[in-house]
CSV table of N, CA and C in Angstrom, one decimal:
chain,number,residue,atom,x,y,z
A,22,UNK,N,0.8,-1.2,0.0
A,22,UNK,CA,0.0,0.0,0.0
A,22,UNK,C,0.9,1.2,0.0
A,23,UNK,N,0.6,1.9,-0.7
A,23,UNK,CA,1.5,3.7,-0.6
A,23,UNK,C,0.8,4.4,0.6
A,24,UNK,N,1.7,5.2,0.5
A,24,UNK,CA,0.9,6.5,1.4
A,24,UNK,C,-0.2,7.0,1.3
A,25,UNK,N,-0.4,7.3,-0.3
A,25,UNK,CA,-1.8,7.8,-0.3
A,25,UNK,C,-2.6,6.7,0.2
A,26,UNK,N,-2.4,5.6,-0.1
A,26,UNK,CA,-3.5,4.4,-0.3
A,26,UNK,C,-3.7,4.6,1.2
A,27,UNK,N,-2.9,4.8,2.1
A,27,UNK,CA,-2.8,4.8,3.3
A,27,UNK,C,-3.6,5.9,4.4
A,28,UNK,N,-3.4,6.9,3.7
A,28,UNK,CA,-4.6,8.6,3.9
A,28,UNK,C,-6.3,7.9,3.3
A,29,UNK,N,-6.3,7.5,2.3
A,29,UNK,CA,-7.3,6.8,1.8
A,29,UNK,C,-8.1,5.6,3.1
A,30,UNK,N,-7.1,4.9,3.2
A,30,UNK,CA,-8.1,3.6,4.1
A,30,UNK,C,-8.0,4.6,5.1
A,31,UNK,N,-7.3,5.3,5.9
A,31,UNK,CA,-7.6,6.0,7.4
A,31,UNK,C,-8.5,6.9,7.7
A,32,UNK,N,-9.3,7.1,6.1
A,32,UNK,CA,-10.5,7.9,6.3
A,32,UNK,C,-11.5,7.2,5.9
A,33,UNK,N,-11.8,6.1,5.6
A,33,UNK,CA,-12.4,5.1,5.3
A,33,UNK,C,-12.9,4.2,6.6
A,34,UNK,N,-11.5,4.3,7.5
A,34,UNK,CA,-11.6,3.4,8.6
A,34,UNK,C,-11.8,4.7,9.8
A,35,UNK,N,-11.9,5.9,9.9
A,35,UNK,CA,-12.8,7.0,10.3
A,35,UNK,C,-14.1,6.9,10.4
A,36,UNK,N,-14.6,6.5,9.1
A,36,UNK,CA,-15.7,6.8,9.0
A,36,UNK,C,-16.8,5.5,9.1
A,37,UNK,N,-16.1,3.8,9.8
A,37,UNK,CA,-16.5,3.1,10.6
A,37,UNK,C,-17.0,3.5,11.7
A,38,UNK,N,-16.5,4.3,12.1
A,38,UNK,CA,-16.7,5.0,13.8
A,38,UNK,C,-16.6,3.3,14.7
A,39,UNK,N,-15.3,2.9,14.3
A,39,UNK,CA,-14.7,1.8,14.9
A,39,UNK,C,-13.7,1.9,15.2
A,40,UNK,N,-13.0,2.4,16.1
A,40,UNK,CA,-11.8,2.8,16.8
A,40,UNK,C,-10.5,1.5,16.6
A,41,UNK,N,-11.2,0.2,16.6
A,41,UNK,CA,-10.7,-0.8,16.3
A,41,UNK,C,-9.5,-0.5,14.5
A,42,UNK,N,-10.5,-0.2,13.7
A,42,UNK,CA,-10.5,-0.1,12.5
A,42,UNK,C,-9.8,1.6,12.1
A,43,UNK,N,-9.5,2.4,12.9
A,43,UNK,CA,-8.2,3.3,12.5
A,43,UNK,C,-7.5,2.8,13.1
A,44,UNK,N,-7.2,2.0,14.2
A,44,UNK,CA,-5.6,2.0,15.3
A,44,UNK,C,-4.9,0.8,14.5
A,45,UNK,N,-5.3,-0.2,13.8
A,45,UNK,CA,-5.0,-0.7,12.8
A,45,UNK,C,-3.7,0.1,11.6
A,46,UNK,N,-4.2,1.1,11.8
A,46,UNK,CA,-3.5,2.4,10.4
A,46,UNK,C,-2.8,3.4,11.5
A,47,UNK,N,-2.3,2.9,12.5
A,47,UNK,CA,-1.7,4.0,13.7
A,47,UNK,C,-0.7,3.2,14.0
A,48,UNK,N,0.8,4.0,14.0
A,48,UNK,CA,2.0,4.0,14.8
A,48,UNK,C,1.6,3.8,16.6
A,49,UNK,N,2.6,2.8,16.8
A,49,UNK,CA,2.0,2.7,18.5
A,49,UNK,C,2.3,4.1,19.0
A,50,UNK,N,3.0,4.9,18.5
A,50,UNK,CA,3.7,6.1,19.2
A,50,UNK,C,2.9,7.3,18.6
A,51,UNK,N,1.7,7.2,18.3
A,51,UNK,CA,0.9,8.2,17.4
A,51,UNK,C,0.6,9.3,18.3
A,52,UNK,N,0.8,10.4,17.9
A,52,UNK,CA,0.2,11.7,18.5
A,52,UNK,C,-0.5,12.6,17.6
A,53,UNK,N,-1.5,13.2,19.1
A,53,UNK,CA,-2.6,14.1,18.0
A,53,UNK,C,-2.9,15.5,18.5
A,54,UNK,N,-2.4,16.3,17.9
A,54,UNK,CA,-2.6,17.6,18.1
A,54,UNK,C,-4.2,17.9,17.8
A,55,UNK,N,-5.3,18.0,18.4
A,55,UNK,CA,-6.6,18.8,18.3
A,55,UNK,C,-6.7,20.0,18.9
A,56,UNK,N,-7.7,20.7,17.9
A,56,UNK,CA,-7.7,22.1,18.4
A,56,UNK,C,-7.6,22.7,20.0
A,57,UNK,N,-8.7,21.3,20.8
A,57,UNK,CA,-8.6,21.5,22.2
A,57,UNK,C,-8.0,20.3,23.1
A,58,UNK,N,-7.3,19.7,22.4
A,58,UNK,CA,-6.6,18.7,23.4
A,58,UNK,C,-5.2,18.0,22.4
A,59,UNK,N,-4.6,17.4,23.4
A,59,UNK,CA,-3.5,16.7,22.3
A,59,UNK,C,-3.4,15.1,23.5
A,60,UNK,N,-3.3,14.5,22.4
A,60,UNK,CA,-3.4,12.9,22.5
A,60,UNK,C,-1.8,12.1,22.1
A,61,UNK,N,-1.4,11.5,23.3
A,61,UNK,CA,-0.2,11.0,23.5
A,61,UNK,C,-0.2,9.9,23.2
A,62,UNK,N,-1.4,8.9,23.8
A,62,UNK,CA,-0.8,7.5,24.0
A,62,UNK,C,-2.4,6.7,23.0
A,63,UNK,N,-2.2,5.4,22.3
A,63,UNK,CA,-3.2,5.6,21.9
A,63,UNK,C,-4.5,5.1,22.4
A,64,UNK,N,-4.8,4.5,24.1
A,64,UNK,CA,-6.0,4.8,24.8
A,64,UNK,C,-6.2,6.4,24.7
A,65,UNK,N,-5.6,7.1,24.8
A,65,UNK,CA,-6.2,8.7,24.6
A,65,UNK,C,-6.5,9.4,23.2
A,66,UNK,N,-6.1,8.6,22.1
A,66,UNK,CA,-6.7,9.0,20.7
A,66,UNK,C,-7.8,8.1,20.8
A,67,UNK,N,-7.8,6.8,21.3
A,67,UNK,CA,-9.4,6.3,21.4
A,67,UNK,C,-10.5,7.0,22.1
A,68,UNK,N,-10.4,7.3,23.6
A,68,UNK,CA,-11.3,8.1,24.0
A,68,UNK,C,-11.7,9.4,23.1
A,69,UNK,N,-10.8,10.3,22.1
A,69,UNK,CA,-11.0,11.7,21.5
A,69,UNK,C,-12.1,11.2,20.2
A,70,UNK,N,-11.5,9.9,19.6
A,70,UNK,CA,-12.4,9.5,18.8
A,70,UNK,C,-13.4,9.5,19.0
A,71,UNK,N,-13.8,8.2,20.3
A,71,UNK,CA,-15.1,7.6,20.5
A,71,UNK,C,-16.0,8.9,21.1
A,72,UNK,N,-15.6,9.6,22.0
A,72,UNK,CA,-16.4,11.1,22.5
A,72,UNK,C,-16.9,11.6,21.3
A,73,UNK,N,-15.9,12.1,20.1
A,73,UNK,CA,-16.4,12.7,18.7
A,73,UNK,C,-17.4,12.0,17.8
A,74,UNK,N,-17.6,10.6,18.2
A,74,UNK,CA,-18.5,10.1,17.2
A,74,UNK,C,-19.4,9.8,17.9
A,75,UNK,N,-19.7,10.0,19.4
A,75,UNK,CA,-20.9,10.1,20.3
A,75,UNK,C,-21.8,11.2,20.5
A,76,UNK,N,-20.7,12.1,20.3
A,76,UNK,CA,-21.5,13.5,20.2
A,76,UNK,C,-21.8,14.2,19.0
A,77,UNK,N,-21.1,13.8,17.7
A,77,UNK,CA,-21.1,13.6,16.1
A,77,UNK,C,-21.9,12.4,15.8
A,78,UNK,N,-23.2,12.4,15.9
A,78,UNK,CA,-23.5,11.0,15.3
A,78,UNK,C,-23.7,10.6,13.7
A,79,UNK,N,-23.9,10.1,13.5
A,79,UNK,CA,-23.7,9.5,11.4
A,79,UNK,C,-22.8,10.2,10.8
A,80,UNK,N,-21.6,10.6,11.8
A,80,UNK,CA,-20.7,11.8,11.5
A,80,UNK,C,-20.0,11.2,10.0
A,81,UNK,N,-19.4,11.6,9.0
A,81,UNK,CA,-19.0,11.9,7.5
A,81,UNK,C,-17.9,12.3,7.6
A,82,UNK,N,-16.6,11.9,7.6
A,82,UNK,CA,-15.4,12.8,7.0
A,82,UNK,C,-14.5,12.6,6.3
A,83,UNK,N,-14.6,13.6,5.4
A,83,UNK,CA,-13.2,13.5,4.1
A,83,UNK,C,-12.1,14.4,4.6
A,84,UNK,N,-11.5,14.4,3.3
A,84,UNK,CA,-10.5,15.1,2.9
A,84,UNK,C,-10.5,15.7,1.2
A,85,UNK,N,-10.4,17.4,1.4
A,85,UNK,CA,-9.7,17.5,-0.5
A,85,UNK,C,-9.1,18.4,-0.2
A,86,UNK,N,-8.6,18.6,-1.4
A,86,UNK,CA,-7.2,19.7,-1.7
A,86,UNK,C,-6.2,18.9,-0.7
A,87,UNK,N,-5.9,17.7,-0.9
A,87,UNK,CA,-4.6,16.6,-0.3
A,87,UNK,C,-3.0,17.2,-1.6
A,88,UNK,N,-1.9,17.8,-0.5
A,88,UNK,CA,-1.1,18.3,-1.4
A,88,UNK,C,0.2,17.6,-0.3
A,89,UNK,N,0.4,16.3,-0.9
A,89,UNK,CA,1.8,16.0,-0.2
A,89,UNK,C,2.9,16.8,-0.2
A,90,UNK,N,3.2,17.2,0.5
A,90,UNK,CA,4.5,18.4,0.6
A,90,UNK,C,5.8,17.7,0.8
A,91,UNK,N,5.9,16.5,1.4
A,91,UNK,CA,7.3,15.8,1.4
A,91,UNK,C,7.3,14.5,1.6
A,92,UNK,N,7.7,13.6,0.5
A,92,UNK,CA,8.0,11.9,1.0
A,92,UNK,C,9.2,11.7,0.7
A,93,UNK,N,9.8,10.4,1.3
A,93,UNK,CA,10.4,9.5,0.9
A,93,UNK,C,10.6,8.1,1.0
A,94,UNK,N,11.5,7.4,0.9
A,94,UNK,CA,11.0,5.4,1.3
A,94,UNK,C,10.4,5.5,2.8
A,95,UNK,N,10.3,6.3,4.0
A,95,UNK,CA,10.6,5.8,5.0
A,95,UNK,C,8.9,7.0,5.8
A,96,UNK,N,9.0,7.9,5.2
A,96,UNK,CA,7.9,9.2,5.6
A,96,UNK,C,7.3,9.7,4.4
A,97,UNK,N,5.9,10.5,4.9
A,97,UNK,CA,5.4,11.2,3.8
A,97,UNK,C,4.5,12.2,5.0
A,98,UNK,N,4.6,13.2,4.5
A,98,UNK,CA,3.6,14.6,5.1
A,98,UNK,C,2.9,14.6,3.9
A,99,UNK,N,1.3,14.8,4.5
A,99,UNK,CA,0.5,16.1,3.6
A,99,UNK,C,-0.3,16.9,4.2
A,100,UNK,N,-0.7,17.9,3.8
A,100,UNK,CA,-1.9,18.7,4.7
A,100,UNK,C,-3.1,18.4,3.3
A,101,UNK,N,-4.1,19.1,4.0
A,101,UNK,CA,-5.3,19.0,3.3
A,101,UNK,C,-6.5,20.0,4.3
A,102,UNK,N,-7.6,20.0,3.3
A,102,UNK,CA,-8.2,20.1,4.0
A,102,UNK,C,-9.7,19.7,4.4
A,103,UNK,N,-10.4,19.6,5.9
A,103,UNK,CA,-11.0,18.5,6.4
A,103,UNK,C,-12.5,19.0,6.5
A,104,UNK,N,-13.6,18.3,6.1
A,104,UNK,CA,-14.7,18.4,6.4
A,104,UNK,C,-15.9,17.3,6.8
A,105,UNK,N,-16.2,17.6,7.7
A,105,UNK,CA,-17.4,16.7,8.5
A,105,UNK,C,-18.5,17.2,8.5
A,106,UNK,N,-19.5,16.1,8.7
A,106,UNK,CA,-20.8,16.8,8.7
A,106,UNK,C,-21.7,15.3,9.7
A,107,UNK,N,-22.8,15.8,10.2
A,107,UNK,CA,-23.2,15.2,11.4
A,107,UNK,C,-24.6,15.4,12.0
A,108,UNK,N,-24.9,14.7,13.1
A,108,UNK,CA,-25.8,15.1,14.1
A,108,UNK,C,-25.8,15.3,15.1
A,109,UNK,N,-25.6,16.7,15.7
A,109,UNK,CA,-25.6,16.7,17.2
A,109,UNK,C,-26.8,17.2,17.5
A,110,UNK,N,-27.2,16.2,19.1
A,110,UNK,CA,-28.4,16.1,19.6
A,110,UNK,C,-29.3,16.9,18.3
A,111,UNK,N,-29.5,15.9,17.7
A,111,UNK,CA,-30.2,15.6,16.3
A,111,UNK,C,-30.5,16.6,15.3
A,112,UNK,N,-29.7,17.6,15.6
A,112,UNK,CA,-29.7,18.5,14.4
A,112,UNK,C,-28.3,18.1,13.5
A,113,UNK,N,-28.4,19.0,12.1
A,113,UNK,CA,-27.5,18.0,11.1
A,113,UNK,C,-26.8,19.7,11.7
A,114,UNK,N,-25.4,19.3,11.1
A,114,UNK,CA,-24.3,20.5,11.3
A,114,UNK,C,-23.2,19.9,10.5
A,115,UNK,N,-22.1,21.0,10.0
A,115,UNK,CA,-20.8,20.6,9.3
A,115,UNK,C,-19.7,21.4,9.9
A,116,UNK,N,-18.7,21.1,9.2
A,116,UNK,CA,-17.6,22.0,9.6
A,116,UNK,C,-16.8,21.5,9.0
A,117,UNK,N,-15.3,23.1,9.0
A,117,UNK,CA,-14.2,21.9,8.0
A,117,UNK,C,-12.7,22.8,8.8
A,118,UNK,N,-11.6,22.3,8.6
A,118,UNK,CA,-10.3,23.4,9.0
A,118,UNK,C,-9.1,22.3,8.3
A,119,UNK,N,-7.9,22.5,9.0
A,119,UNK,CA,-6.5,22.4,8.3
A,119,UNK,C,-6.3,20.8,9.2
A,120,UNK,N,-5.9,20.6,7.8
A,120,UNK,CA,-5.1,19.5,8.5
A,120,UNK,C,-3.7,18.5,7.9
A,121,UNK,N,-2.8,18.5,8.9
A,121,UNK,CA,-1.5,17.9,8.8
A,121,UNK,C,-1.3,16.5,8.9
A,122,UNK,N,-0.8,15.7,8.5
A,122,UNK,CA,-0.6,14.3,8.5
A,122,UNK,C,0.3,14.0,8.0
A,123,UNK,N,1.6,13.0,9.1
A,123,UNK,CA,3.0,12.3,9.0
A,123,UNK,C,2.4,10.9,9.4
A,124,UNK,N,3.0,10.2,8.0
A,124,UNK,CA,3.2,8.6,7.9
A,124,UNK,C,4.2,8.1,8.0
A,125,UNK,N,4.8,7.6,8.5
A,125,UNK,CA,6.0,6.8,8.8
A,125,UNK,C,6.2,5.3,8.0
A,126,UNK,N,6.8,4.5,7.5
A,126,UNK,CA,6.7,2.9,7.2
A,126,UNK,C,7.2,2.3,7.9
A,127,UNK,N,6.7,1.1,8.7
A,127,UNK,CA,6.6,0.5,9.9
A,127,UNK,C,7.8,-0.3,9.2
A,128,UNK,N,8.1,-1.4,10.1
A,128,UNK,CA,9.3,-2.4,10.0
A,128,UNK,C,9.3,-3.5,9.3
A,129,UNK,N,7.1,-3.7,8.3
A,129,UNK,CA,7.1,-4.9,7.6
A,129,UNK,C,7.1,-3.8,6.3
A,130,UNK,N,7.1,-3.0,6.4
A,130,UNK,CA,6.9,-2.2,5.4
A,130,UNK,C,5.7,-1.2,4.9
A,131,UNK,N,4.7,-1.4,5.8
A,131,UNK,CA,3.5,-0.8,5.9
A,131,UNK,C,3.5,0.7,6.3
A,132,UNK,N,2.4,1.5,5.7
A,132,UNK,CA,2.6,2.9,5.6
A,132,UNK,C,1.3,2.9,7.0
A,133,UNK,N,1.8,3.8,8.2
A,133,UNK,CA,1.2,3.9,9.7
A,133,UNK,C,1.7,5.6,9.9
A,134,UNK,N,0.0,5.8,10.5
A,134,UNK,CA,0.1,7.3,10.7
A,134,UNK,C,0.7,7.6,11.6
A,135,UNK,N,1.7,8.5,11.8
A,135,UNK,CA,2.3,8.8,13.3
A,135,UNK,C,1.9,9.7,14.0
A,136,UNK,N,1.1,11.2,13.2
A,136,UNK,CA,1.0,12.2,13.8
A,136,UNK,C,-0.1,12.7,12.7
A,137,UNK,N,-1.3,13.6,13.3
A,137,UNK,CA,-2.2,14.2,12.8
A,137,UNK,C,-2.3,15.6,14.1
A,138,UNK,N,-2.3,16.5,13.5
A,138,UNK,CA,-2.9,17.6,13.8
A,138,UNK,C,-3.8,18.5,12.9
A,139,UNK,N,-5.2,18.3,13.3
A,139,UNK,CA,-6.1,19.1,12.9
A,139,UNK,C,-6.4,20.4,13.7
A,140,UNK,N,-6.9,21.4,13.0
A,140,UNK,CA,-7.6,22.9,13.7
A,140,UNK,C,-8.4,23.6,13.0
A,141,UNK,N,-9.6,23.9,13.6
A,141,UNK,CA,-10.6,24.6,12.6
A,141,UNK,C,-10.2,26.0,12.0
A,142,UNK,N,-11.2,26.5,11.0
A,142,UNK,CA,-10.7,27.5,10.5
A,142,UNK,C,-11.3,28.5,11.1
A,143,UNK,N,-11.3,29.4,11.3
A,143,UNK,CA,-12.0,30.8,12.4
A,143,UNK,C,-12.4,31.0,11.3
């Protein structure tokens, strides 16, 4: 799988709202910069998830305008940018802001996210 292929399944496995099914596509050493918290260990990217898709429900999220800025055999960055759309306490709502993503290639060869920091746009 490439990198992109790899941005591809982790939004795919997002939008499971199966926590199981992104940590699969996560570096054990994954960190996450969000606009109101940052996540170290990945029991703490699980909790940020599973809160967001409890209070986001049939929540939806892509990515466009994906512009890798740097790869090589070993890493790849890109930013893009992010939009969701949802139901909280049963109204529909969206939103979109910036976002950064470093993939690393694990030790079998597999492309695993290391780092995501998203932030909305004011």
């Amino acid at each position: 799988m490439s990198y992109q292929n790899a941005l591809e399944a982790y939004i795919a496995a997002t939008n499971t709202h199966d926590f199981d099914q992104v940590a699969r596509l996560l570096d054990e050493e994954a960190v996450y910069w969000f606009s109101d918290r940052s996540c170290t260990t990945l029991d703490e990217i699980r909790l940020y998830f599973e809160q967001a898709w409890d209070a986001i429900r049939e929540e939806v999220y892509r990515a466009e305008n994906v512009e890798w800025i740097a790869s090589d055999a070993h890493s790849a960055v890109c930013i893009y940018t992010y939009h969701f759309e949802g139901y909280h306490q049963g109204t529909f709502m969206s939103g979109s802001g910036r976002a950064t993503n470093v993939f690393i290639r694990d030790v079998e060869g597999s492309w695993k996210l290391k780092h995501e920091h998203l932030s909305s746009i004011q």
